[in-house]
Coordinates of C-alpha atoms in Angstrom, one line a residue:
X1 CA 116.8 134.8 103.7
X2 CA 119.1 136.5 100.6
X3 CA 117.5 139.0 98.8
X4 CA 116.6 139.1 95.3
X5 CA 118.4 140.7 92.7
X6 CA 118.5 144.4 93.1
X7 CA 115.2 144.6 95.5
X8 CA 113.5 143.1 98.0
X9 CA 113.9 139.8 99.9
X10 CA 111.4 136.8 99.4
X11 CA 109.9 137.0 102.3
X12 CA 109.1 141.4 102.3
X13 CA 107.7 140.1 98.8
X14 CA 105.7 137.6 100.4
X15 CA 104.4 140.1 103.5
X16 CA 103.7 142.7 101.1
X17 CA 101.9 140.9 98.8
X18 CA 99.5 139.6 102.0
X19 CA 99.4 143.6 103.0
X20 CA 97.6 144.2 99.7
X21 CA 95.4 141.5 100.0
X22 CA 94.9 143.0 102.9
X23 CA 93.8 146.4 101.9
X24 CA 97.1 148.4 101.6
X25 CA 96.9 149.2 98.4
X26 CA 99.4 151.9 98.1
X27 CA 102.4 149.2 98.2
X28 CA 101.6 147.5 95.0
X29 CA 103.8 149.6 92.4
X30 CA 106.8 149.0 94.8
X31 CA 106.8 145.1 95.3
X32 CA 104.8 144.2 91.8
X33 CA 106.5 143.9 88.6
X34 CA 105.8 146.3 85.6
X35 CA 105.5 143.1 83.6
X36 CA 103.3 141.0 86.1
X37 CA 101.7 137.5 84.9
X38 CA 98.7 136.0 86.2
X39 CA 97.5 132.7 86.4
X40 CA 93.7 132.2 87.8
X41 CA 90.6 130.4 87.3
X42 CA 88.5 131.1 84.6
X43 CA 85.3 130.9 86.3
X44 CA 84.3 134.9 88.1
X45 CA 87.8 136.4 87.5
X46 CA 88.5 139.1 85.1
X47 CA 91.0 138.1 81.9
X48 CA 94.6 137.8 83.8
X49 CA 96.2 139.7 80.7
X50 CA 94.4 142.7 82.1
X51 CA 96.1 142.6 85.6
X52 CA 99.5 143.3 84.2
X53 CA 100.9 146.0 86.9
X54 CA 100.8 146.9 90.3
X55 CA 97.7 149.6 89.9
X56 CA 95.9 147.0 88.0
X57 CA 96.0 143.9 90.8
X58 CA 95.7 146.7 93.2
X59 CA 91.9 147.6 91.8
X60 CA 90.9 143.9 91.1
X61 CA 91.8 143.2 94.8
X62 CA 89.9 146.3 95.9
X63 CA 86.5 145.5 93.5
X64 CA 86.9 141.6 95.9
X65 CA 87.3 143.6 99.3
X66 CA 85.0 146.0 98.3
X67 CA 82.0 143.3 98.7
X68 CA 83.3 142.5 102.7
X69 CA 83.2 144.6 105.6
X70 CA 86.6 146.5 106.4
X71 CA 87.7 144.0 108.5
X72 CA 87.6 140.8 106.6
X73 CA 91.3 139.9 106.1
X74 CA 93.2 136.9 104.6
X75 CA 96.0 135.5 107.3
X76 CA 98.3 132.8 106.4
X77 CA 97.5 129.3 107.1
X78 CA 100.4 127.3 106.2
X79 CA 104.0 128.5 105.0
X80 CA 105.3 130.3 103.5
X81 CA 107.6 127.7 101.5
X82 CA 110.3 129.2 99.6
X83 CA 112.0 127.0 96.7
X84 CA 114.5 129.6 95.0
X85 CA 112.5 132.2 93.2
X86 CA 109.1 131.3 94.1
X87 CA 107.1 130.9 97.8
X88 CA 103.7 129.0 98.5
X89 CA 101.5 129.5 101.3
X90 CA 98.4 128.4 102.4
X91 CA 95.3 131.0 103.4
X92 CA 91.9 131.4 104.7
X93 CA 89.6 134.7 104.1
X94 CA 87.5 136.0 107.0
X95 CA 84.6 138.8 106.2
X96 CA 81.1 139.8 106.3
X97 CA 79.2 140.4 103.2
X98 CA 77.9 143.6 102.8
X99 CA 76.5 143.1 99.1
X100 CA 77.3 143.3 95.6
X101 CA 79.5 140.5 93.8
X102 CA 78.6 138.2 93.2
X103 CA 75.5 139.5 91.7
X104 CA 73.9 136.0 92.1
X105 CA 74.2 135.7 95.3
X106 CA 70.6 135.0 97.5
X107 CA 72.2 135.3 101.2
X108 CA 71.1 138.6 103.2
X109 CA 74.3 141.1 103.6
X110 CA 75.3 140.5 106.8
X111 CA 76.4 136.7 106.2
X112 CA 79.8 135.5 107.7
X113 CA 82.1 134.0 105.1
X114 CA 85.5 131.5 105.3
X115 CA 86.9 129.8 102.6
X116 CA 90.6 128.7 102.0
X117 CA 93.0 128.8 99.0
X118 CA 96.5 128.6 97.9
X119 CA 98.8 131.3 96.7
X120 CA 102.1 130.5 94.9
X121 CA 104.6 133.8 93.8
X122 CA 107.3 134.0 91.7
X123 CA 110.4 136.4 92.1
X124 CA 112.3 138.1 89.7
X125 CA 114.6 141.4 90.0
X126 CA 113.0 141.8 93.2
X127 CA 109.4 142.0 92.5
X128 CA 106.8 139.8 92.4
X129 CA 106.5 138.7 89.1
X130 CA 104.0 135.9 88.3
X131 CA 101.4 134.5 90.5
X132 CA 98.8 131.2 90.4
X133 CA 96.3 131.0 92.7
X134 CA 93.8 128.0 93.2
X135 CA 91.0 128.7 95.6
X136 CA 87.9 127.2 97.2
X137 CA 85.9 129.8 95.4
X138 CA 82.7 127.1 94.9
X139 CA 82.7 127.2 98.4
X140 CA 82.8 130.8 99.0
X141 CA 79.4 130.6 96.5
X142 CA 77.9 127.5 98.0
X143 CA 78.1 130.0 101.3
X144 CA 76.6 133.6 99.3
X145 CA 73.4 130.6 98.0
X146 CA 74.7 130.8 94.7
X147 CA 75.9 127.3 93.8
X148 CA 73.1 126.7 91.7
X149 CA 73.7 129.6 89.3
X150 CA 77.4 128.4 89.5
X151 CA 76.6 124.9 88.4
X152 CA 74.7 126.1 85.5
X153 CA 77.3 128.3 84.5
X154 CA 80.0 126.3 84.6
X155 CA 78.4 123.3 82.7
X156 CA 80.2 120.9 84.1
X157 CA 81.4 118.0 81.3
X158 CA 82.6 115.5 83.4
X159 CA 78.9 113.9 85.7
X160 CA 77.2 114.0 82.0
X161 CA 80.4 111.3 80.7
X162 CA 79.3 109.2 83.7
X163 CA 75.8 109.1 83.4
X164 CA 74.9 105.6 83.3
X165 CA 78.4 103.9 83.8
X166 CA 79.4 101.4 86.9
X167 CA 82.1 101.8 88.7
X168 CA 85.0 100.3 86.5
X169 CA 83.8 101.8 83.2
X170 CA 83.5 105.0 85.2
X171 CA 87.1 105.2 87.1
X172 CA 88.8 104.3 83.6
X173 CA 86.8 107.6 82.1
X174 CA 88.4 109.8 84.9
X175 CA 91.9 108.2 84.8
X176 CA 92.0 109.0 81.2
X177 CA 90.6 112.5 81.7
X178 CA 92.9 113.1 84.2
X179 CA 96.3 111.9 82.4
X180 CA 95.0 113.9 79.2
X181 CA 94.6 117.0 81.6
X182 CA 98.2 116.1 82.5
X183 CA 99.3 116.1 79.3
X184 CA 97.8 119.1 78.1
X185 CA 99.3 120.9 81.0
X186 CA 102.8 119.4 80.8
X187 CA 102.9 119.7 76.9
X188 CA 103.9 115.9 76.8
X189 CA 101.9 113.8 74.8
X190 CA 103.2 110.5 76.8
X191 CA 101.7 111.1 79.8
X192 CA 98.1 110.5 78.6
X193 CA 99.3 106.4 77.6
X194 CA 100.5 106.3 81.0
X195 CA 99.0 103.8 82.9
X196 CA 97.7 105.5 85.9
X197 CA 99.3 103.8 88.4
X198 CA 102.5 106.4 88.3
X199 CA 102.9 109.2 90.7
X200 CA 101.9 112.8 89.5
X201 CA 105.9 113.7 90.5
X202 CA 107.1 111.2 88.2
X203 CA 104.7 111.7 85.6
X204 CA 106.2 115.6 85.7
X205 CA 103.9 117.5 87.8
X206 CA 105.2 120.1 90.2
X207 CA 103.0 122.4 92.9
X208 CA 102.7 125.0 89.7
X209 CA 101.1 122.4 87.6
X210 CA 99.1 120.8 90.5
X211 CA 97.7 124.0 91.0
X212 CA 96.6 123.6 87.1
X213 CA 95.1 120.3 87.2
X214 CA 93.4 121.1 90.6
X215 CA 91.4 124.4 88.8
X216 CA 90.4 122.2 85.4
X217 CA 89.1 119.4 87.5
X218 CA 87.2 121.6 89.5
X219 CA 85.8 123.2 87.0
X220 CA 85.4 120.0 84.8
X221 CA 83.4 118.1 87.2
X222 CA 81.7 120.9 89.3
X223 CA 82.9 119.9 92.8
X224 CA 84.9 121.7 95.3
X225 CA 88.1 119.7 95.7
X226 CA 90.7 120.0 98.0
X227 CA 93.3 122.0 97.4
X228 CA 95.9 119.6 98.1
X229 CA 94.3 116.8 95.5
X230 CA 97.4 115.4 94.5
X231 CA 98.8 115.4 97.7
X232 CA 96.6 113.3 99.0
X233 CA 96.0 111.2 96.3
X234 CA 99.1 111.0 94.6
X235 CA 98.5 109.0 91.4
X236 CA 95.8 109.2 88.5
X237 CA 94.5 105.9 89.9
X238 CA 93.5 107.0 93.2
X239 CA 92.3 110.6 92.4
X240 CA 89.9 109.1 89.6
X241 CA 88.9 106.8 92.6
X242 CA 88.1 109.5 94.9
X243 CA 86.6 111.5 91.9
X244 CA 84.2 108.8 90.7
X245 CA 83.2 108.2 94.9
X246 CA 82.4 112.2 94.9
X247 CA 80.7 112.5 91.2
X248 CA 78.7 108.7 91.5
X249 CA 77.3 109.9 95.2
X250 CA 76.7 105.9 96.6
X251 CA 76.3 105.2 100.1
X252 CA 78.2 102.3 101.4
X253 CA 74.9 100.7 101.8
X254 CA 75.2 100.4 97.9
X255 CA 78.6 99.7 97.1
X256 CA 80.5 96.2 96.4
X257 CA 82.5 95.1 99.5
X258 CA 85.4 93.6 96.7
X259 CA 85.7 97.2 95.8
X260 CA 88.0 97.9 98.9
X261 CA 90.4 94.8 97.7
X262 CA 90.1 96.1 93.8
X263 CA 91.3 99.6 94.4
X264 CA 93.9 97.7 96.7
X265 CA 95.3 96.1 93.6
X266 CA 95.3 98.7 91.4
X267 CA 98.3 100.0 93.6
X268 CA 100.0 97.2 93.7
X269 CA 102.6 98.2 91.4
X270 CA 103.5 101.1 93.3
X271 CA 103.1 99.1 96.5
X272 CA 105.9 96.9 95.0
X273 CA 108.3 99.6 94.3
X274 CA 111.5 100.1 96.5
X275 CA 110.8 102.1 99.6
X276 CA 107.7 100.6 100.3
X277 CA 108.9 97.9 102.1
X278 CA 107.5 98.8 105.8
X279 CA 104.1 99.4 104.2
X280 CA 103.7 96.3 102.3
X281 CA 104.5 94.4 105.4
X282 CA 102.1 96.0 107.7
X283 CA 99.4 95.5 104.7
X284 CA 100.6 91.8 104.2
X285 CA 100.1 91.6 108.0
X286 CA 96.5 93.0 107.8
X287 CA 95.4 90.7 105.3
X288 CA 96.6 87.9 106.5
X289 CA 94.2 88.8 109.6
X290 CA 91.7 89.4 107.6
X291 CA 92.1 85.8 106.1
X292 CA 91.8 84.2 109.3
X293 CA 88.6 86.4 110.4
X294 CA 87.0 85.3 107.0
X295 CA 88.1 81.9 107.5
X296 CA 85.1 79.4 106.9
X297 CA 84.0 78.2 110.4
X298 CA 81.0 77.1 112.0
X299 CA 80.7 81.2 113.7
X300 CA 82.8 82.6 111.1
X301 CA 80.3 81.2 108.0
X302 CA 77.4 82.5 110.0
X303 CA 79.0 86.0 110.8
X304 CA 79.6 86.4 107.1
X305 CA 76.3 84.8 105.7
X306 CA 74.4 87.4 107.5
X307 CA 76.8 90.3 107.4
X308 CA 75.6 93.3 104.8
X309 CA 78.2 94.6 102.1
X310 CA 78.0 97.9 104.1
X311 CA 79.2 95.8 107.0
X312 CA 81.6 94.4 105.0
X313 CA 82.9 97.4 103.7
X314 CA 83.1 99.3 106.7
X315 CA 85.2 96.2 108.1
X316 CA 87.6 96.3 105.2
X317 CA 87.9 100.2 105.5
X318 CA 88.3 99.9 108.8
X319 CA 91.6 97.4 108.6
X320 CA 92.8 99.3 105.2
X321 CA 92.0 102.3 105.7
X322 CA 89.2 104.4 103.9
X323 CA 88.2 103.4 100.4
X324 CA 88.6 106.6 98.9
X325 CA 91.8 107.3 99.8
X326 CA 93.4 104.0 98.3
X327 CA 92.3 104.8 94.6

């Protein structure tokens, strides 16, 4: 791996960053830029402007680690992957909480915790020049018995907006909000007028803006969202469908079995695009088999009439894939 101009290689910088988070504070000034930029979630974090160099970064990390035992450690779980002057990797933190932060924790000291996150680093002149973080902080707070207070502090806005709305209107609100946030992050007003069936990649989101979108939606929904959110749900409509399922909280027993087909129809324009031939063929074959199964016949008609909405919905899921992953 090539060495960045006038300093450490990207791999050396990534390894140093992990050592720093695992308590080797003395190396901070050797690897971190003296004009460091930090991009972190707002809730439960210091002002990013105060984390402008190695010693300040080290002090922040030391403050976090002071609430955990000496054996607490962050280890790599996926990556790192290097692209130009950037690196991205997923990590897992495991440790025993000894008390202290957060002050709203209700569990007893000695509680073991595990949570995950994704780090993105930008390198410049052989040093770490910029940092982006997305993590499952709400999951950590849940393990520490502080979820209720976290929810009140965040005052998540989207659940209130969705109150009383049906599935179609609720998903429409979520699609609109996802597109508005993407437009804000990309500084491109045209994105807010997109249909929602375009992929995030085609709209212009890269890994950095995807992290920011994850953080904003996590704050506005009050949900613990997967760090790979925009990869698991690659269009605004599919992501809105997932968010609606999480926020609405209804089970399959109360779901309309036609919703599964409606969500598939929403993806039709994407499926009609180039490179989707194999997927279209498989879906066509499965729908053909489903049509034959549901064809009115003495036995089939009786099965349909006696089946509950949950049973029909479960069947569609088994043939087409889980509904929450299809938008």
